[in-house]
CSV table of C-alpha atoms and ligand atoms in Angstrom, one decimal:
chain,number,residue,atom,x,y,z
A,1,UNK,CA,-15.1,29.4,-11.4
A,2,UNK,CA,-16.0,26.4,-9.5
A,3,UNK,CA,-14.3,25.3,-6.3
A,4,UNK,CA,-13.2,22.4,-8.1
A,5,UNK,CA,-11.4,24.1,-11.0
A,6,UNK,CA,-9.9,26.7,-8.6
A,7,UNK,CA,-8.5,23.8,-6.5
A,8,UNK,CA,-6.9,22.4,-9.7
A,9,UNK,CA,-5.3,25.5,-10.6
A,10,UNK,CA,-3.7,26.5,-7.4
A,11,UNK,CA,0.0,26.5,-6.4
A,12,UNK,CA,-0.3,23.2,-4.4
A,13,UNK,CA,-1.7,21.5,-7.5
A,14,UNK,CA,1.3,22.7,-9.5
A,15,UNK,CA,3.7,21.5,-6.7
A,16,UNK,CA,2.1,18.1,-6.6
A,17,UNK,CA,2.0,17.7,-10.4
A,18,UNK,CA,5.8,18.4,-10.5
A,19,UNK,CA,6.5,16.0,-7.8
A,20,UNK,CA,4.3,13.2,-9.4
A,21,UNK,CA,6.2,13.8,-12.8
A,22,UNK,CA,9.6,13.5,-10.9
A,23,UNK,CA,8.4,10.3,-9.3
A,24,UNK,CA,7.1,8.7,-12.5
A,25,UNK,CA,10.5,9.6,-14.1
A,26,UNK,CA,12.4,8.0,-11.3
A,27,UNK,CA,10.3,4.8,-11.6
A,28,UNK,CA,10.9,4.8,-15.4
A,29,UNK,CA,14.6,5.3,-15.1
A,30,UNK,CA,14.9,2.4,-12.4
A,31,UNK,CA,12.9,0.2,-14.9
A,32,UNK,CA,15.2,1.1,-17.7
A,33,UNK,CA,18.3,0.4,-15.5
A,34,UNK,CA,17.0,-2.8,-14.5
A,35,UNK,CA,15.8,-3.9,-17.8
A,36,UNK,CA,12.2,-4.2,-16.7
A,37,UNK,CA,8.9,-3.0,-18.3
A,38,UNK,CA,7.7,0.1,-16.5
A,39,UNK,CA,4.2,-1.4,-16.8
A,40,UNK,CA,5.3,-3.9,-14.2
A,41,UNK,CA,5.7,-1.2,-11.5
A,42,UNK,CA,2.9,0.6,-10.1
A,43,UNK,CA,2.9,3.6,-7.8
A,44,UNK,CA,0.9,3.7,-4.5
A,45,UNK,CA,0.6,7.3,-3.4
A,46,UNK,CA,0.9,7.2,0.4
A,47,UNK,CA,-1.4,10.2,1.6
A,48,UNK,CA,-1.1,9.7,5.4
A,49,UNK,CA,-1.3,13.1,7.3
A,50,UNK,CA,-2.1,14.8,4.1
A,51,UNK,CA,-5.8,16.1,3.5
A,52,UNK,CA,-8.5,14.7,1.1
A,53,UNK,CA,-8.0,17.8,-1.0
A,54,UNK,CA,-4.4,16.6,-1.8
A,55,UNK,CA,-5.7,13.2,-2.7
A,56,UNK,CA,-8.2,14.8,-5.0
A,57,UNK,CA,-5.2,16.6,-6.7
A,58,UNK,CA,-3.6,13.5,-7.2
A,59,UNK,CA,-6.7,11.8,-8.6
A,60,UNK,CA,-7.1,14.7,-11.0
A,61,UNK,CA,-3.5,13.9,-12.2
A,62,UNK,CA,-4.6,10.4,-13.0
A,63,UNK,CA,-3.2,8.6,-9.7
A,64,UNK,CA,-5.8,6.1,-8.6
A,65,UNK,CA,-4.2,4.0,-6.0
A,66,UNK,CA,-3.8,5.4,-2.5
A,67,UNK,CA,-2.2,4.1,0.8
A,68,UNK,CA,-2.9,5.1,4.4
A,69,UNK,CA,-1.5,3.6,7.5
A,70,UNK,CA,-4.1,4.3,10.2
A,71,UNK,CA,-7.7,3.2,10.0
A,72,UNK,CA,-8.9,6.2,12.1
A,73,UNK,CA,-7.5,8.6,9.6
A,74,UNK,CA,-8.1,6.6,6.4
A,75,UNK,CA,-11.8,5.8,6.9
A,76,UNK,CA,-12.9,9.5,7.1
A,77,UNK,CA,-10.4,10.5,4.3
A,78,UNK,CA,-11.8,7.8,2.0
A,79,UNK,CA,-15.4,9.3,2.6
A,80,UNK,CA,-14.2,12.9,2.0
A,81,UNK,CA,-12.6,12.0,-1.4
A,82,UNK,CA,-15.7,10.1,-2.5
A,83,UNK,CA,-17.6,13.4,-1.7
A,84,UNK,CA,-15.0,15.6,-3.6
A,85,UNK,CA,-14.6,13.2,-6.6
A,86,UNK,CA,-17.7,11.0,-6.7
A,87,UNK,CA,-17.0,9.9,-10.3
A,88,UNK,CA,-13.4,8.9,-9.9
A,89,UNK,CA,-12.6,5.3,-9.3
A,90,UNK,CA,-9.8,5.1,-6.7
A,91,UNK,CA,-8.6,2.2,-4.5
A,92,UNK,CA,-7.4,2.3,-1.1
A,93,UNK,CA,-4.7,0.3,0.4
A,94,UNK,CA,-4.0,-0.3,4.1
A,95,UNK,CA,-0.1,-0.2,4.7
A,96,UNK,CA,0.1,0.2,8.3
A,97,UNK,CA,0.0,-1.9,11.5
A,98,UNK,CA,-3.5,-3.1,12.0
A,99,UNK,CA,-5.1,-4.2,15.2
A,100,UNK,CA,-7.6,-7.0,15.0
A,101,UNK,CA,-10.4,-4.9,16.4
A,102,UNK,CA,-10.1,-2.4,13.6
A,103,UNK,CA,-10.5,-5.2,10.9
A,104,UNK,CA,-14.2,-4.7,10.5
A,105,UNK,CA,-13.8,-1.0,9.9
A,106,UNK,CA,-10.9,-1.3,7.6
A,107,UNK,CA,-12.7,-3.7,5.2
A,108,UNK,CA,-15.3,-0.9,4.6
A,109,UNK,CA,-12.8,1.2,2.7
A,110,UNK,CA,-9.7,-0.8,1.8
A,111,UNK,CA,-9.5,-2.5,-1.5
A,112,UNK,CA,-6.3,-4.0,-0.4
A,113,UNK,CA,-4.6,-4.7,2.9
A,114,UNK,CA,-0.8,-4.8,2.5
A,115,UNK,CA,0.0,-5.4,6.2
A,116,UNK,CA,-1.2,-8.7,7.1
A,117,UNK,CA,1.6,-10.2,9.4
A,118,UNK,CA,0.0,-12.9,11.5
A,119,UNK,CA,-2.5,-15.7,11.2
A,120,UNK,CA,-4.7,-14.1,13.9
A,121,UNK,CA,-5.1,-10.9,11.9
A,122,UNK,CA,-5.8,-12.9,8.7
A,123,UNK,CA,-8.6,-14.6,10.6
A,124,UNK,CA,-10.0,-11.4,11.8
A,125,UNK,CA,-9.9,-9.9,8.4
A,126,UNK,CA,-11.7,-12.9,7.0
A,127,UNK,CA,-14.4,-12.7,9.5
A,128,UNK,CA,-14.8,-9.0,8.9
A,129,UNK,CA,-15.0,-9.5,5.0
A,130,UNK,CA,-17.6,-12.1,5.6
A,131,UNK,CA,-19.7,-9.8,7.6
A,132,UNK,CA,-19.2,-6.9,5.3
A,133,UNK,CA,-20.4,-9.1,2.4
A,134,UNK,CA,-23.4,-10.0,4.5
A,135,UNK,CA,-24.2,-6.6,5.2
A,136,UNK,CA,-23.8,-5.6,1.5
A,137,UNK,CA,-20.9,-3.3,2.2
A,138,UNK,CA,-18.6,-5.2,-0.3
A,139,UNK,CA,-18.7,-7.6,-3.1
A,140,UNK,CA,-15.8,-9.8,-3.4
A,141,UNK,CA,-12.8,-11.1,-1.3
A,142,UNK,CA,-10.2,-8.8,0.1
A,143,UNK,CA,-6.8,-8.6,-1.7
A,144,UNK,CA,-4.0,-9.0,0.7
A,145,UNK,CA,-0.3,-8.9,0.9
A,146,UNK,CA,1.6,-10.5,3.7
A,147,UNK,CA,3.9,-8.2,5.2
A,148,UNK,CA,7.4,-9.6,5.9
A,149,UNK,CA,10.0,-8.5,8.6
A,150,UNK,CA,13.3,-8.8,6.6
A,151,UNK,CA,15.3,-8.6,9.9
A,152,UNK,CA,12.8,-10.6,12.1
A,153,UNK,CA,12.5,-7.7,14.5
A,154,UNK,CA,9.2,-8.1,16.1
A,155,UNK,CA,8.9,-4.5,17.5
A,156,UNK,CA,8.3,-3.0,13.9
A,157,UNK,CA,5.6,-5.3,12.7
A,158,UNK,CA,5.7,-7.9,9.9
A,159,UNK,CA,6.0,-11.6,9.8
A,160,UNK,CA,9.4,-13.2,10.2
A,161,UNK,CA,10.7,-14.7,6.8
A,162,UNK,CA,10.7,-18.3,8.2
A,163,UNK,CA,7.0,-18.0,9.1
A,164,UNK,CA,5.9,-16.5,6.0
A,165,UNK,CA,5.1,-19.7,4.0
A,166,UNK,CA,2.8,-20.8,6.8
A,167,UNK,CA,0.9,-17.5,6.9
A,168,UNK,CA,0.5,-17.5,3.2
A,169,UNK,CA,-0.9,-21.0,3.3
A,170,UNK,CA,-3.3,-20.0,5.8
A,171,UNK,CA,-4.5,-16.9,3.7
A,172,UNK,CA,-4.8,-19.1,0.7
A,173,UNK,CA,-7.1,-21.4,2.3
A,174,UNK,CA,-9.6,-18.5,3.1
A,175,UNK,CA,-12.4,-17.9,0.7
A,176,UNK,CA,-12.6,-14.2,2.0
A,177,UNK,CA,-9.0,-13.3,1.4
A,178,UNK,CA,-7.1,-13.4,-1.9
A,179,UNK,CA,-3.3,-13.5,-1.5
A,180,UNK,CA,-1.6,-11.2,-3.9
A,181,UNK,CA,1.9,-11.4,-2.6
A,182,UNK,CA,4.5,-9.7,-0.2
A,183,UNK,CA,5.1,-6.2,1.2
A,184,UNK,CA,7.9,-5.0,3.3
A,185,UNK,CA,9.7,-1.9,4.7
A,186,UNK,CA,13.6,-2.1,4.4
A,187,UNK,CA,14.8,-2.2,8.0
A,188,UNK,CA,16.7,0.8,9.3
A,189,UNK,CA,19.9,-1.0,10.2
A,190,UNK,CA,20.2,-3.0,7.0
A,191,UNK,CA,21.6,-1.9,3.7
A,192,UNK,CA,18.6,-1.6,1.3
A,193,UNK,CA,20.4,-4.0,-1.5
A,194,UNK,CA,20.7,-6.8,1.1
A,195,UNK,CA,17.2,-6.4,2.5
A,196,UNK,CA,15.5,-6.2,-0.9
A,197,UNK,CA,17.6,-9.2,-2.1
A,198,UNK,CA,16.4,-11.3,0.9
A,199,UNK,CA,12.9,-10.1,0.3
A,200,UNK,CA,13.0,-11.1,-3.3
A,201,UNK,CA,14.1,-14.7,-2.4
A,202,UNK,CA,11.1,-14.9,-0.1
A,203,UNK,CA,8.7,-13.5,-2.7
A,204,UNK,CA,9.9,-15.9,-5.3
A,205,UNK,CA,9.3,-18.8,-3.0
A,206,UNK,CA,5.8,-17.6,-2.2
A,207,UNK,CA,5.0,-17.1,-5.9
A,208,UNK,CA,6.2,-20.7,-6.6
A,209,UNK,CA,3.6,-22.1,-3.8
A,210,UNK,CA,0.8,-19.7,-4.7
A,211,UNK,CA,0.3,-18.5,-8.3
A,212,UNK,CA,-1.9,-15.5,-7.4
A,213,UNK,CA,1.0,-14.1,-5.1
A,214,UNK,CA,2.6,-12.2,-7.9
A,215,UNK,CA,3.0,-8.7,-6.2
A,216,UNK,CA,6.0,-7.5,-4.4
A,217,UNK,CA,5.4,-4.2,-2.6
A,218,UNK,CA,8.7,-2.5,-1.7
A,219,UNK,CA,10.5,0.7,-2.1
A,220,UNK,CA,9.4,4.2,-0.8
A,221,UNK,CA,10.7,7.8,-1.4
A,222,UNK,CA,14.3,7.0,-0.4
A,223,UNK,CA,14.8,3.7,-1.8
A,224,UNK,CA,12.5,2.9,-4.7
A,225,UNK,CA,15.4,2.4,-7.3
A,226,UNK,CA,16.9,-0.4,-5.2
A,227,UNK,CA,13.6,-2.0,-4.6
A,228,UNK,CA,12.8,-1.9,-8.5
A,229,UNK,CA,16.2,-3.5,-9.3
A,230,UNK,CA,15.1,-6.3,-7.0
A,231,UNK,CA,11.6,-7.1,-8.6
A,232,UNK,CA,9.3,-4.5,-6.9
A,233,UNK,CA,5.9,-4.4,-8.5
A,234,UNK,CA,4.4,-1.7,-6.1
A,235,UNK,CA,6.4,1.3,-4.9
A,236,UNK,CA,4.7,3.2,-1.9
A,237,UNK,CA,5.6,6.9,-2.1
A,238,UNK,CA,4.6,9.6,0.4
A,239,UNK,CA,7.3,12.3,1.0
A,240,UNK,CA,8.5,12.6,-2.5
A,241,UNK,CA,4.9,13.2,-3.8
A,242,UNK,CA,3.5,15.4,-0.9
A,243,UNK,CA,6.3,16.7,1.1
A,244,UNK,CA,7.7,16.0,4.6
A,245,UNK,CA,5.3,15.0,7.4
A,246,UNK,CA,7.2,16.4,10.2
A,247,UNK,CA,8.4,14.8,13.4
A,248,UNK,CA,4.9,13.7,14.7
A,249,UNK,CA,4.4,11.0,12.1
A,250,UNK,CA,7.6,9.4,10.8
B,1,PLP,C1,4.7,6.3,5.1
B,1,PLP,C2,4.8,5.0,4.5
B,1,PLP,C3,5.5,4.8,3.2
B,1,PLP,C4,5.9,6.0,2.5
B,1,PLP,O1,7.1,6.5,3.0
B,1,PLP,P1,7.9,7.7,2.3
B,1,PLP,O2,9.3,7.5,2.8
B,1,PLP,O3,7.3,8.9,2.8
B,1,PLP,O4,7.8,7.7,0.9
B,1,PLP,C5,5.6,3.6,2.6
B,1,PLP,N1,5.2,2.4,3.2
B,1,PLP,C6,4.7,2.6,4.5
B,1,PLP,C7,4.2,1.2,5.2
B,1,PLP,C8,4.5,3.8,5.2
B,1,PLP,O5,4.0,3.8,6.3
């Protein structure tokens, strides 16, 4: 038996397969409850802190979109997955806070950056994409989402809602970045319903101004139903697929 088929058949694979089926059922049920077509809502598997072998298990089960929140962890993991499953087309999303000096590294592996929250970060990413294209490391522009801070608390990242339109305009003017929509994490101290409703209003406005900004990335393991009820097109799920991450990495 090859190492690959052994890996497929083990207990961890069965555990992940069950979890993936349950998450897909939750998404389908939330779409039904909201009167939405399930094809409108995609699943991003957030694999931070879990090994490339778990990503390979998810890829074998048909999952192709993966999210990470730290460049230092994601770059090597994307390389490991490419070695484990060279023929499987996957796309990696950066969903975490990004320092400008990591922009050049991120554009080597990320198909989408969901956490663009300032004009200066947008500029750094645009320069990084231009350099990567020149070096033959990537072909086209980088898909980006602007990350909104629903409660305006600067400590946790995200662009305050009043500043979102100007940030989106700036990205839309770049030939290296393609504005695809908005991402947010529901703030801890706010009811998810209120948070996602405010987010949806901001996303609708952006979509009005920028026809390519159709995506709304909202909802995680604990609140994906509420996010889908408020128009989410991407749910980002870690814990419900792969299990708890412990205290070190919330
Ligand atoms: C970790 C993380 C998630 C996934 O959270 P879970 O509660 O484990 O599903 C989603 N979005 C971002 C930005 C994250 O960092």
